[in-house]
Each structure stands twice: as structure tokens, then as C-alpha cells.
Short mmCIF file of C-alpha atoms and ligand atoms in Angstrom, two decimals:
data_model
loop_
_atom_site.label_atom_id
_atom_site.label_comp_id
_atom_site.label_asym_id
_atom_site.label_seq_id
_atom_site.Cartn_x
_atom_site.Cartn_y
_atom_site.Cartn_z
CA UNK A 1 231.33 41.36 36.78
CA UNK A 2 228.66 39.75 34.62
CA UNK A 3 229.31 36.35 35.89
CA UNK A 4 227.14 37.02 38.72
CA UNK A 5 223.87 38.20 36.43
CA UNK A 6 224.68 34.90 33.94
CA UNK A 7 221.15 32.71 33.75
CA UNK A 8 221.08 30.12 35.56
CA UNK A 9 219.39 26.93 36.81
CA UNK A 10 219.86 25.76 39.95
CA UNK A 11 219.40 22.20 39.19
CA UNK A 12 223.04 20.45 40.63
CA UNK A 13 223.76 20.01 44.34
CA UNK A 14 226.61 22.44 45.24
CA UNK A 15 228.92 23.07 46.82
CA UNK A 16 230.39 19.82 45.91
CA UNK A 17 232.72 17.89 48.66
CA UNK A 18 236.91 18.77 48.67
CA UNK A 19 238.16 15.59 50.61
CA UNK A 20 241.52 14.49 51.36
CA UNK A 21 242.48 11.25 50.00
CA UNK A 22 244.59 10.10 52.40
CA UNK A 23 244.88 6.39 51.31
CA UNK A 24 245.56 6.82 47.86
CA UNK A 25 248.09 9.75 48.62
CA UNK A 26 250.27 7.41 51.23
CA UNK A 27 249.86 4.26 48.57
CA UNK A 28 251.38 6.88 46.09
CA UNK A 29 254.21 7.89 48.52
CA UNK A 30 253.78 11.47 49.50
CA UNK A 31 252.21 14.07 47.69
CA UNK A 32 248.81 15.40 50.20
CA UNK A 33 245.73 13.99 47.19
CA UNK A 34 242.79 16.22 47.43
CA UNK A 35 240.15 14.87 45.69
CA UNK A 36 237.01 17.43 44.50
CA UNK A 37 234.11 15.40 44.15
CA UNK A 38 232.20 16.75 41.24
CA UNK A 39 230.58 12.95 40.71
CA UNK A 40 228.70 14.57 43.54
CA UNK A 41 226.76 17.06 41.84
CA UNK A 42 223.35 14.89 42.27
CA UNK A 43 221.01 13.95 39.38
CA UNK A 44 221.68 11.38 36.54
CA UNK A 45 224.81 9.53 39.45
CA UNK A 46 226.43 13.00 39.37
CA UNK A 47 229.10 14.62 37.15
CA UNK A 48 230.57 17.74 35.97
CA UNK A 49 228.22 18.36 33.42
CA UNK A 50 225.47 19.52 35.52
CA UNK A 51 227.27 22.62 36.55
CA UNK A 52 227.63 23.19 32.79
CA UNK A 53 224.39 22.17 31.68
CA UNK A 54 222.56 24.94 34.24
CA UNK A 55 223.85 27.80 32.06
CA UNK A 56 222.59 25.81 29.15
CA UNK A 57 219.12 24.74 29.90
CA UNK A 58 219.14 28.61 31.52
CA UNK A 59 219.59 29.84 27.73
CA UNK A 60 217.17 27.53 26.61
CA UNK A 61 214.35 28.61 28.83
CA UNK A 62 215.12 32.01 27.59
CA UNK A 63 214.70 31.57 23.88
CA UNK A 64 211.14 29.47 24.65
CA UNK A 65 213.28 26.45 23.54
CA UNK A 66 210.36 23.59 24.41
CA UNK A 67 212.69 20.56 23.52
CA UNK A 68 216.69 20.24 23.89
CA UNK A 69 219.03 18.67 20.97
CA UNK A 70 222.37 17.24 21.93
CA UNK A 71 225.11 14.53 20.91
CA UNK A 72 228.21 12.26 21.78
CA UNK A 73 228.75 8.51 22.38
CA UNK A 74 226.58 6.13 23.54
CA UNK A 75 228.06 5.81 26.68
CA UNK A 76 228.26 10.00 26.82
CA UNK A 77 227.73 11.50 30.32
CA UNK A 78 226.99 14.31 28.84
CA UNK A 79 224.12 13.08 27.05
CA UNK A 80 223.00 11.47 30.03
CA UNK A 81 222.93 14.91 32.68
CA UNK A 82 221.35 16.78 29.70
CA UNK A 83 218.24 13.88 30.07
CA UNK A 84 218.55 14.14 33.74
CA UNK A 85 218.27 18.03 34.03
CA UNK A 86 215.97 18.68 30.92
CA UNK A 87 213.72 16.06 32.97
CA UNK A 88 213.95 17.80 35.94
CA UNK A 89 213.07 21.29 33.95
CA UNK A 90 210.43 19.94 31.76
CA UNK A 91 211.86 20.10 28.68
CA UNK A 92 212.22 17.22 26.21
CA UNK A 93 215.02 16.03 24.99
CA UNK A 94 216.69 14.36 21.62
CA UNK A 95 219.65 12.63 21.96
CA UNK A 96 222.15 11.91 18.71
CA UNK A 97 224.50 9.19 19.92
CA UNK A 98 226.99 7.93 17.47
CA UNK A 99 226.82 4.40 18.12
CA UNK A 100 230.10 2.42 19.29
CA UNK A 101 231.32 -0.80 21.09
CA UNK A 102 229.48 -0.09 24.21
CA UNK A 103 225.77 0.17 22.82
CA UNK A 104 223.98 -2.26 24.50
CA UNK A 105 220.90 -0.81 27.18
CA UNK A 106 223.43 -0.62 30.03
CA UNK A 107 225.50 2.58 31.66
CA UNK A 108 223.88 6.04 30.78
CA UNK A 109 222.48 4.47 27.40
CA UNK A 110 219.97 2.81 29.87
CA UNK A 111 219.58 5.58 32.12
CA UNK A 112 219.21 7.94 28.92
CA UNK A 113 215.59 5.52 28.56
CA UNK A 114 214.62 6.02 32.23
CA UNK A 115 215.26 9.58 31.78
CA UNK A 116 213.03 9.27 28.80
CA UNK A 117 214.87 10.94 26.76
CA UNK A 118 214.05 10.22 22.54
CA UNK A 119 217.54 8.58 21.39
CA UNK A 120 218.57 8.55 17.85
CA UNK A 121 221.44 6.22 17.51
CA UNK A 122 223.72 6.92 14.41
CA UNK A 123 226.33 5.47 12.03
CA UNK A 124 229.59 7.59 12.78
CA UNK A 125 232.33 7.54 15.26
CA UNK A 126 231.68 10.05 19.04
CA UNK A 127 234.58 11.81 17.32
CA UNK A 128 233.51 13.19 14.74
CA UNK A 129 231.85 16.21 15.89
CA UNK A 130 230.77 17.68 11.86
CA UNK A 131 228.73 14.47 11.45
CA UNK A 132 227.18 15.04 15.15
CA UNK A 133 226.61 18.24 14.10
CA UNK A 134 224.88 17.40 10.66
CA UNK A 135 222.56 14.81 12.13
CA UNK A 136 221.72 17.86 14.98
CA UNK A 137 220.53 19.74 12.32
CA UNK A 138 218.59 17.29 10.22
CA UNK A 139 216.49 16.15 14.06
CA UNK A 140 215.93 19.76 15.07
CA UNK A 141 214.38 20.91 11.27
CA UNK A 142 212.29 17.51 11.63
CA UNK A 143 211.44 19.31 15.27
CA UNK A 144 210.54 22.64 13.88
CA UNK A 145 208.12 20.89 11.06
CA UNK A 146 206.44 19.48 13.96
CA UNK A 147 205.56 23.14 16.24
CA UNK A 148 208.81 22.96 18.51
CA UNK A 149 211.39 24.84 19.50
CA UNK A 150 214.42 23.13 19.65
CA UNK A 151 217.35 24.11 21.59
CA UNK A 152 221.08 22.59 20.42
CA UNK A 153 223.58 22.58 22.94
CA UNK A 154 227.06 21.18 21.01
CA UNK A 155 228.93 18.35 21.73
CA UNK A 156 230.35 18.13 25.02
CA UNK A 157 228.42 21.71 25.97
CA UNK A 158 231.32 22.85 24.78
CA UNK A 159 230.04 26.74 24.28
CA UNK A 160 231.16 29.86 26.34
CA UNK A 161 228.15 29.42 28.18
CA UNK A 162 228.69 26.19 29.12
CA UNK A 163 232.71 26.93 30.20
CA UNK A 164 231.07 29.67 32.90
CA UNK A 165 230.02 26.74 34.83
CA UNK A 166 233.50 25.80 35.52
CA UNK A 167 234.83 29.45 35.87
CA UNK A 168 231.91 29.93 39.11
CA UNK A 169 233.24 26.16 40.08
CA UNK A 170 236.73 27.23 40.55
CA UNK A 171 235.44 30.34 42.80
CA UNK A 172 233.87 27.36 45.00
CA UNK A 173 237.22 25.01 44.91
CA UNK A 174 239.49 28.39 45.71
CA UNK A 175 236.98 29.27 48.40
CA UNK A 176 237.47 25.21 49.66
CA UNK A 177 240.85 25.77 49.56
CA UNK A 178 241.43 28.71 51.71
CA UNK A 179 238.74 27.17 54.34
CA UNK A 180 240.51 24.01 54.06
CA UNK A 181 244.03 25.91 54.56
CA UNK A 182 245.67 24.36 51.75
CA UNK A 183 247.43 26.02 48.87
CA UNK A 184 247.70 22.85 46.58
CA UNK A 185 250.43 23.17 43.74
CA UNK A 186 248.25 21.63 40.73
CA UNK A 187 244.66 20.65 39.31
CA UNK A 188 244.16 17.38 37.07
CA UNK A 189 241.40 17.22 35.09
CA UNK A 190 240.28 15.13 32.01
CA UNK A 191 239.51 16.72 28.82
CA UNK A 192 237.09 15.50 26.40
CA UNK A 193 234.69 18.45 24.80
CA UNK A 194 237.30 20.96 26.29
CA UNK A 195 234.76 23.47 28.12
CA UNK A 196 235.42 22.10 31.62
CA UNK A 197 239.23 22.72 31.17
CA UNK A 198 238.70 26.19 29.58
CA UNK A 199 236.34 27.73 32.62
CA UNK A 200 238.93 26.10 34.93
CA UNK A 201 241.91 28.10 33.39
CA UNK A 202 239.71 31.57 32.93
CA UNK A 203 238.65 30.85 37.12
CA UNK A 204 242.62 30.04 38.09
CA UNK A 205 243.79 32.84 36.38
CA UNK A 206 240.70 35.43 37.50
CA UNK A 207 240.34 34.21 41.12
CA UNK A 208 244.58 34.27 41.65
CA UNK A 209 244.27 30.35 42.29
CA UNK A 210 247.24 28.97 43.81
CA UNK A 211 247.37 25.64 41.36
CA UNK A 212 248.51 25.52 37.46
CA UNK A 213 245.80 23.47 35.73
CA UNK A 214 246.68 20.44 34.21
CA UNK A 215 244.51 18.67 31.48
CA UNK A 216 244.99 15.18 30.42
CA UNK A 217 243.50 14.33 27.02
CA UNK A 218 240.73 12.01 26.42
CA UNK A 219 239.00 12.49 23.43
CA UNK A 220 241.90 14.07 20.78
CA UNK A 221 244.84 14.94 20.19
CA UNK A 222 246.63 17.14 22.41
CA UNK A 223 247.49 19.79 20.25
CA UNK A 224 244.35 20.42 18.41
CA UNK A 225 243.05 19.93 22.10
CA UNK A 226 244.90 22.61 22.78
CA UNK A 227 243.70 25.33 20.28
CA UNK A 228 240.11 24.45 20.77
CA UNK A 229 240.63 25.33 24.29
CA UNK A 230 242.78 28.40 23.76
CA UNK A 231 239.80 29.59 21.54
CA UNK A 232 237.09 28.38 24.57
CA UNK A 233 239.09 29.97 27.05
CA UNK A 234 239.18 33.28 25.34
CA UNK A 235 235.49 33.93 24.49
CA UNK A 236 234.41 32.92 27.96
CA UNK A 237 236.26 35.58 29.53
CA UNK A 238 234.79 37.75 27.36
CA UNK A 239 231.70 37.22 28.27
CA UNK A 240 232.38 37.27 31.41
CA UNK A 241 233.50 40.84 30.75
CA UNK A 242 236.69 39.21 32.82
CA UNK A 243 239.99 41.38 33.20
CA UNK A 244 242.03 37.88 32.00
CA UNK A 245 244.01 37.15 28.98
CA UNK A 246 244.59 33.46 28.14
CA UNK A 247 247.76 33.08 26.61
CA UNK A 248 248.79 29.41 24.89
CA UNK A 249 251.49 28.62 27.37
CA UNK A 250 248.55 28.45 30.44
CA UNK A 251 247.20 25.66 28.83
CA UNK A 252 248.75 22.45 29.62
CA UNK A 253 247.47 19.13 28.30
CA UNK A 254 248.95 15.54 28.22
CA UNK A 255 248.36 14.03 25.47
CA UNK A 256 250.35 10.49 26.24
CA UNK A 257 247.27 8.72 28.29
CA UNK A 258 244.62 8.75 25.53
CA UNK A 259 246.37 5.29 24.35
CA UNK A 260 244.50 3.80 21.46
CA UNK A 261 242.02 6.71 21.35
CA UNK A 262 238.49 8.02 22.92
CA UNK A 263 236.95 5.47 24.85
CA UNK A 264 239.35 2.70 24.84
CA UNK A 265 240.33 2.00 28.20
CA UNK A 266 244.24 1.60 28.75
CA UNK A 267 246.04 -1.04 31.22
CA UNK A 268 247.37 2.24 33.05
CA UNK A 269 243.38 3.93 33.40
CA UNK A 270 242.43 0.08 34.62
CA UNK A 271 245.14 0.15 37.33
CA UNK A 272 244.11 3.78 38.04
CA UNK A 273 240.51 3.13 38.75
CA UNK A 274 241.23 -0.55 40.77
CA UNK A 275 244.17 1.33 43.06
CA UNK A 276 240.93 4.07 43.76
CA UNK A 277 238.74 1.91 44.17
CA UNK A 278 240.84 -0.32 46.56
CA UNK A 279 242.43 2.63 48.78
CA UNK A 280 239.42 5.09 48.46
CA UNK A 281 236.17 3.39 48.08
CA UNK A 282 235.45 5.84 45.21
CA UNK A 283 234.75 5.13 41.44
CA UNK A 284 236.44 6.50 38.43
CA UNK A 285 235.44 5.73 35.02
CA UNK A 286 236.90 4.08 32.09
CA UNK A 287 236.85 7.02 29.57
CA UNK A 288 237.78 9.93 31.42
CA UNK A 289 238.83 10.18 35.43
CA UNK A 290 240.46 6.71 34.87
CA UNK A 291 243.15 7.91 32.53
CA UNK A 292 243.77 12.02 34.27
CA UNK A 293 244.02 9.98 37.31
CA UNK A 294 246.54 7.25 35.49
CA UNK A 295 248.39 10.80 34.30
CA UNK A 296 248.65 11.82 38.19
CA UNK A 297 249.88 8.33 39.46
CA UNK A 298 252.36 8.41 36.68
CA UNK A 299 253.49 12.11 37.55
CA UNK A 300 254.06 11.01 40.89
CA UNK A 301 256.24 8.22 40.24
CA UNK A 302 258.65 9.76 37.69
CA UNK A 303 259.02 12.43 40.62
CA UNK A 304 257.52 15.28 38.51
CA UNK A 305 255.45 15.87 41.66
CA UNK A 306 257.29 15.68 44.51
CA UNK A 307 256.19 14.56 48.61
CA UNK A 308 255.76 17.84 49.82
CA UNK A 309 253.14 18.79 47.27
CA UNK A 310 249.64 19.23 46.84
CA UNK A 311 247.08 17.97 44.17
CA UNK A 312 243.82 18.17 43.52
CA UNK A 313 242.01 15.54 41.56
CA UNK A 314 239.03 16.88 40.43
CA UNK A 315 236.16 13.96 39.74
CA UNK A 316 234.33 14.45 37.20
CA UNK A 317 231.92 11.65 37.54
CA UNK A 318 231.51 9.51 34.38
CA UNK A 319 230.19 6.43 37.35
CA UNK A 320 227.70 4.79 34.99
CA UNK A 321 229.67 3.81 32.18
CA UNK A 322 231.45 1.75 34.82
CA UNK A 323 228.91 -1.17 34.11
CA UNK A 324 228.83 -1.04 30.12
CA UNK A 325 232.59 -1.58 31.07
CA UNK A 326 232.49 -4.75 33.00
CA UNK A 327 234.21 -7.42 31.08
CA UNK A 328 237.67 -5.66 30.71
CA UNK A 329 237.86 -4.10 34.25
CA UNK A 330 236.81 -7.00 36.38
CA UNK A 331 239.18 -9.65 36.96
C1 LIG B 401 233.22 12.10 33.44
C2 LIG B 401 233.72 13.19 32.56
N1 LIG B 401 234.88 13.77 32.87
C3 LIG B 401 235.41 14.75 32.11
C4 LIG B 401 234.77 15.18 30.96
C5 LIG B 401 235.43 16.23 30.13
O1 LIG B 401 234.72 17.42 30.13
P1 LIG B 401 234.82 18.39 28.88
O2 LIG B 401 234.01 17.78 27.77
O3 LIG B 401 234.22 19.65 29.37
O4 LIG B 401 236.25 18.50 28.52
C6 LIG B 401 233.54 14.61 30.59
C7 LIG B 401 232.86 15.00 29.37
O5 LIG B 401 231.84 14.52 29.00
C8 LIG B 401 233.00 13.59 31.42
O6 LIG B 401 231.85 13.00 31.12
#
């Protein structure tokens, strides 16, 4: 299998805690809530972009990339691990954040200036990933002009390269599992760029995992969602050089928690992340774990999943932009 000979940086702190939530599962009436805490991973207050950005820097170092190029929001994790890790690898880093509601230095935006990373904030909305694109472009030819070698790593990570972080990740949860002597029934997981969800379906499907993976939408639409996935899914396990065909019906995504759209938080994702907080001691975030875990408490109580199952929640960080959030989820 090439997975094993992919490039890679060992920059995140794995293996990443599975802990039973034992709280939050009896507070939810029954079904055993596993929760696998990628917020964990170490730099930049954690997150599952780490384990995807070590395959990326990895192909950066490669090329003699001296300086990396990336995008999202203002308040993007993403954007935020990339500083962290390029930091930690010496590289520099330009960051193309489309600015929103939540600009003001607080959340990653202000760790993005500890990290020092060079921030170029721009007119357009975090989801609109052509004009992210464009304005990637237009920095790293300014770059080149100046004797670098820039490195762009697209929105989200989202690249085959950056989806084999979460295809070795579920190899470490399915190991977890089987030391843990569980055989839980389904994953949640938020979906924003779409290359966490895609390595998690290629790993279920190539490691025989025991759950069905289940997105919940954050960033669009779940059907589009669902193609860009699909298309993810497919070129990672290629190469991978991975016996597994993705087929559309393995790709399950909820579409009905985004509410008014990316980065709006929802009375359901507020209730989510106080009930967490309140049972578990842990933080969830406004943009992402707050609404898959609002999809999970609301599968729960319709009865979709029933006592006697098994879930794992898988954290994928997103802590910081907890304080650009304060007004609407304190009290
Ligand atoms: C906290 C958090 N959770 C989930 C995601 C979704 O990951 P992906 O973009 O790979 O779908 C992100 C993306 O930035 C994130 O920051």
C-alpha cells in the first residue's frame, strides 16, 4: 500500500484520545457517546487540520516551496493550523481571509498574528472558493516576482493529499476501537472543505470499520457537498493505490443543521455546545462541532439512534473561534 511511503510531517500529537462521554450520553438517554478528541492534536489549540496539513507542508518541502499560500474565513481553523505548523517547519506563510462578521483581532484571526503569519484580508464571502482562489493566485505571482517559492494548499486542504490524513486517522480510531472493545454503529463529523469526510469514508470502507460515516454540513449545500466529496473520495483512494470503490450511496450528509448558512451559529448548535460544555467540560465551536453535534442530539431524540447504540463524535477542534463568538453564546 502506498499510504505507508506518503510524505509526511510529523508535526501533530497522535494518537489522539477516544473517551467515553458518559455524561452527555446519560443526559441524552442511552446511546454509549464516544467522543474522539481530534481538538487534541496539539499546536495552534488543536484540530483536525493538523493531521491534514502534515501531508501538505510534506509536499511543500518537497517541491523547495520556501513560503505557503492558503485561504478561508477570518475565523478559519484551517488558516490558523497552517500558521501554526508552517511556523513550526520554517516556512512562511500568506494567509487570504475573506473578511466577515467576526474580523476583529480575536479567535484564530489573533492567533494567525502570533503565529506571524502575513494576512491579506479580502472583500468576498469564505464561500466563495473561485474568488479565494483568484486572490491565491494574484499573492503567490506577487511571491514569485519577489525570489520565492510559493506553495498553495486550497481551501479547506481540501486535495487528495490532504484527505490521506484522515484515511491513516481512521486506521488509529479502528485500532481505538478494537482496544477499547467497542464496535460503535456510526461516526459524526462536520463538513466544511469536505477532505476530512472523504479520507474518513475511503479509511471505513478500506480498514472494514464497523461505523457508517455520517457528515453534517457546514459550509454548503448538501448535495453539491455531496459530489465534491464523491469526487475527493475517489482520487484519494487512488492514490492510495487502495482496493476501494466509493460509490454515492456511502456518502451520507445532513444538510438540515447549516441553518442560515456557513458560520452563522443556530439556537440548536448554541444548545449543543452549552449541554457539552455543562455535562462534559469540553468545548465545541460555533461553526462546525456545534452544529454535527446539534445533528447527533437531534438523531437521538427522534429515536433514529436508538439506547443500545454506539456513536462516535469525532472533535474536530475549531476551540478558538469560541471567543470571536462571545456575545451570542453567553447568556
Ligand atoms: C473545527 C473544524 N471541524 C470540521 C472541519 C471540516 O473539515 P473539512 O474542511 O475537511 O470538511 C473544519 C474545517 O476547517 C474545522 O475547522
Amino acid at each position: 500500500m502506498k499510504l505507508a511511503n506518503l510524505e509526511r510531517l510529523r508535526i501533530a500529537t497522535l494518537p489522539t484520545p477516544l473517551q467515553y462521554a458518559g455524561r452527555l450520553s446519560e443526559a441524552l438517554g442511552g446511546p454509549k457517546i464516544f467522543i474522539k478528541r481530534d481538538d487534541l492534536t496539539g499546536l495552534a489549540l488543536g484540530g483536525n487540520k493538523l493531521q491534514i496539513v502534515e501531508f501538505l507542508l510534506a509536499r511543500a518541502k518537497a517541491i523547495g516551496a520556501t513560503c505557503v499560500v492558503t485561504c478561508g474565513g477570518t475565523q478559519s481553523n484551517h488558516a490558523c493550523q497552517t500558521a501554526a505548523a508552517a511556523a513550526r517547519v520554517g516556512l512562511k506563510c500568506v494567509l487570504v481571509l475573506a473578511s466577515g462578521v467576526h474580523n476583529g483581532l480575536q479567535g484564530n484571526l489573533l492567533l494567525d498574528n502570533l503565529f506571524g503569519a502575513d494576512v491579506k484580508l479580502i472583500e468576498a464571502p469564505a464561500t466563495s472558493p473561485d474568488e479565494l482562489d483568484r486572490a491565491m493566485e494574484e499573492v503567490s505571482e506577487h511571491l514569485r516576482r519577489q525570489g520565492e517559492v510559493p506553495y498553495i494548499i486550497p481551501l479547506g486542504g481540501s486535495s487528495r493529499y490532504g484527505a490521506a490524513g484522515y484515511v491513516l486517522a481512521s486506521l488509529e480510531l479502528i485500532n481505538q476501537t478494537t482496544e477499547l472493545g467497542i464496535r460503535p454503529d456510526y461516526l459524526y463529523v462536520a463538513v466544511g472543505s469536505g477532505s476530512t469526510l472523504a479520507g474518513l469514508i475511503v479509511g471505513a470502507k478500506a480498514f472494514s470499520a464497523p461505523y457508517r460515516v455520517k457528515g453534517v454540513a457546514v459550509y454548503r449545500p448538501p448535495e453539491e457537498q455531496k459530489r465534491a466529496v464523491w469526487a475527493l473520495a475517489q482520487d484519494t483512494a487512488e492514490l492510495l493505490g487502495l482496493n476501494v470503490t466509493v460509490e454515492p450511496h456511502d456518502i451520507s450528509i445532513y444538510g438540515e443543521f447549516l441553518g442560515p448558512g456557513y458560520g452563522h451559529l443556530t439556537p440548536e448548535a448554541r444548545e449543543a455546545i452549552r449541554l457539552v460544555a455543562r455535562t462534559e467540560g469540553l468545548i465545541l465551536d460555533p461553526v462546525y462541532t456545534g452544529k454535527a453535534m446539534a445533528a447527533l442530539i437531534e438523531h437521538i431524540r427522534v429515536g433514529w439512534i436508538g439506547p443500545d447504540e454506539t456513536v462516535i463524535f469525532l472533535h474536530t477542534g475549531g476551540v478558538p473561534a469560541v471567543f470571536a463568538y462571545a456575545p451570542e453564546l453567553t447568556d
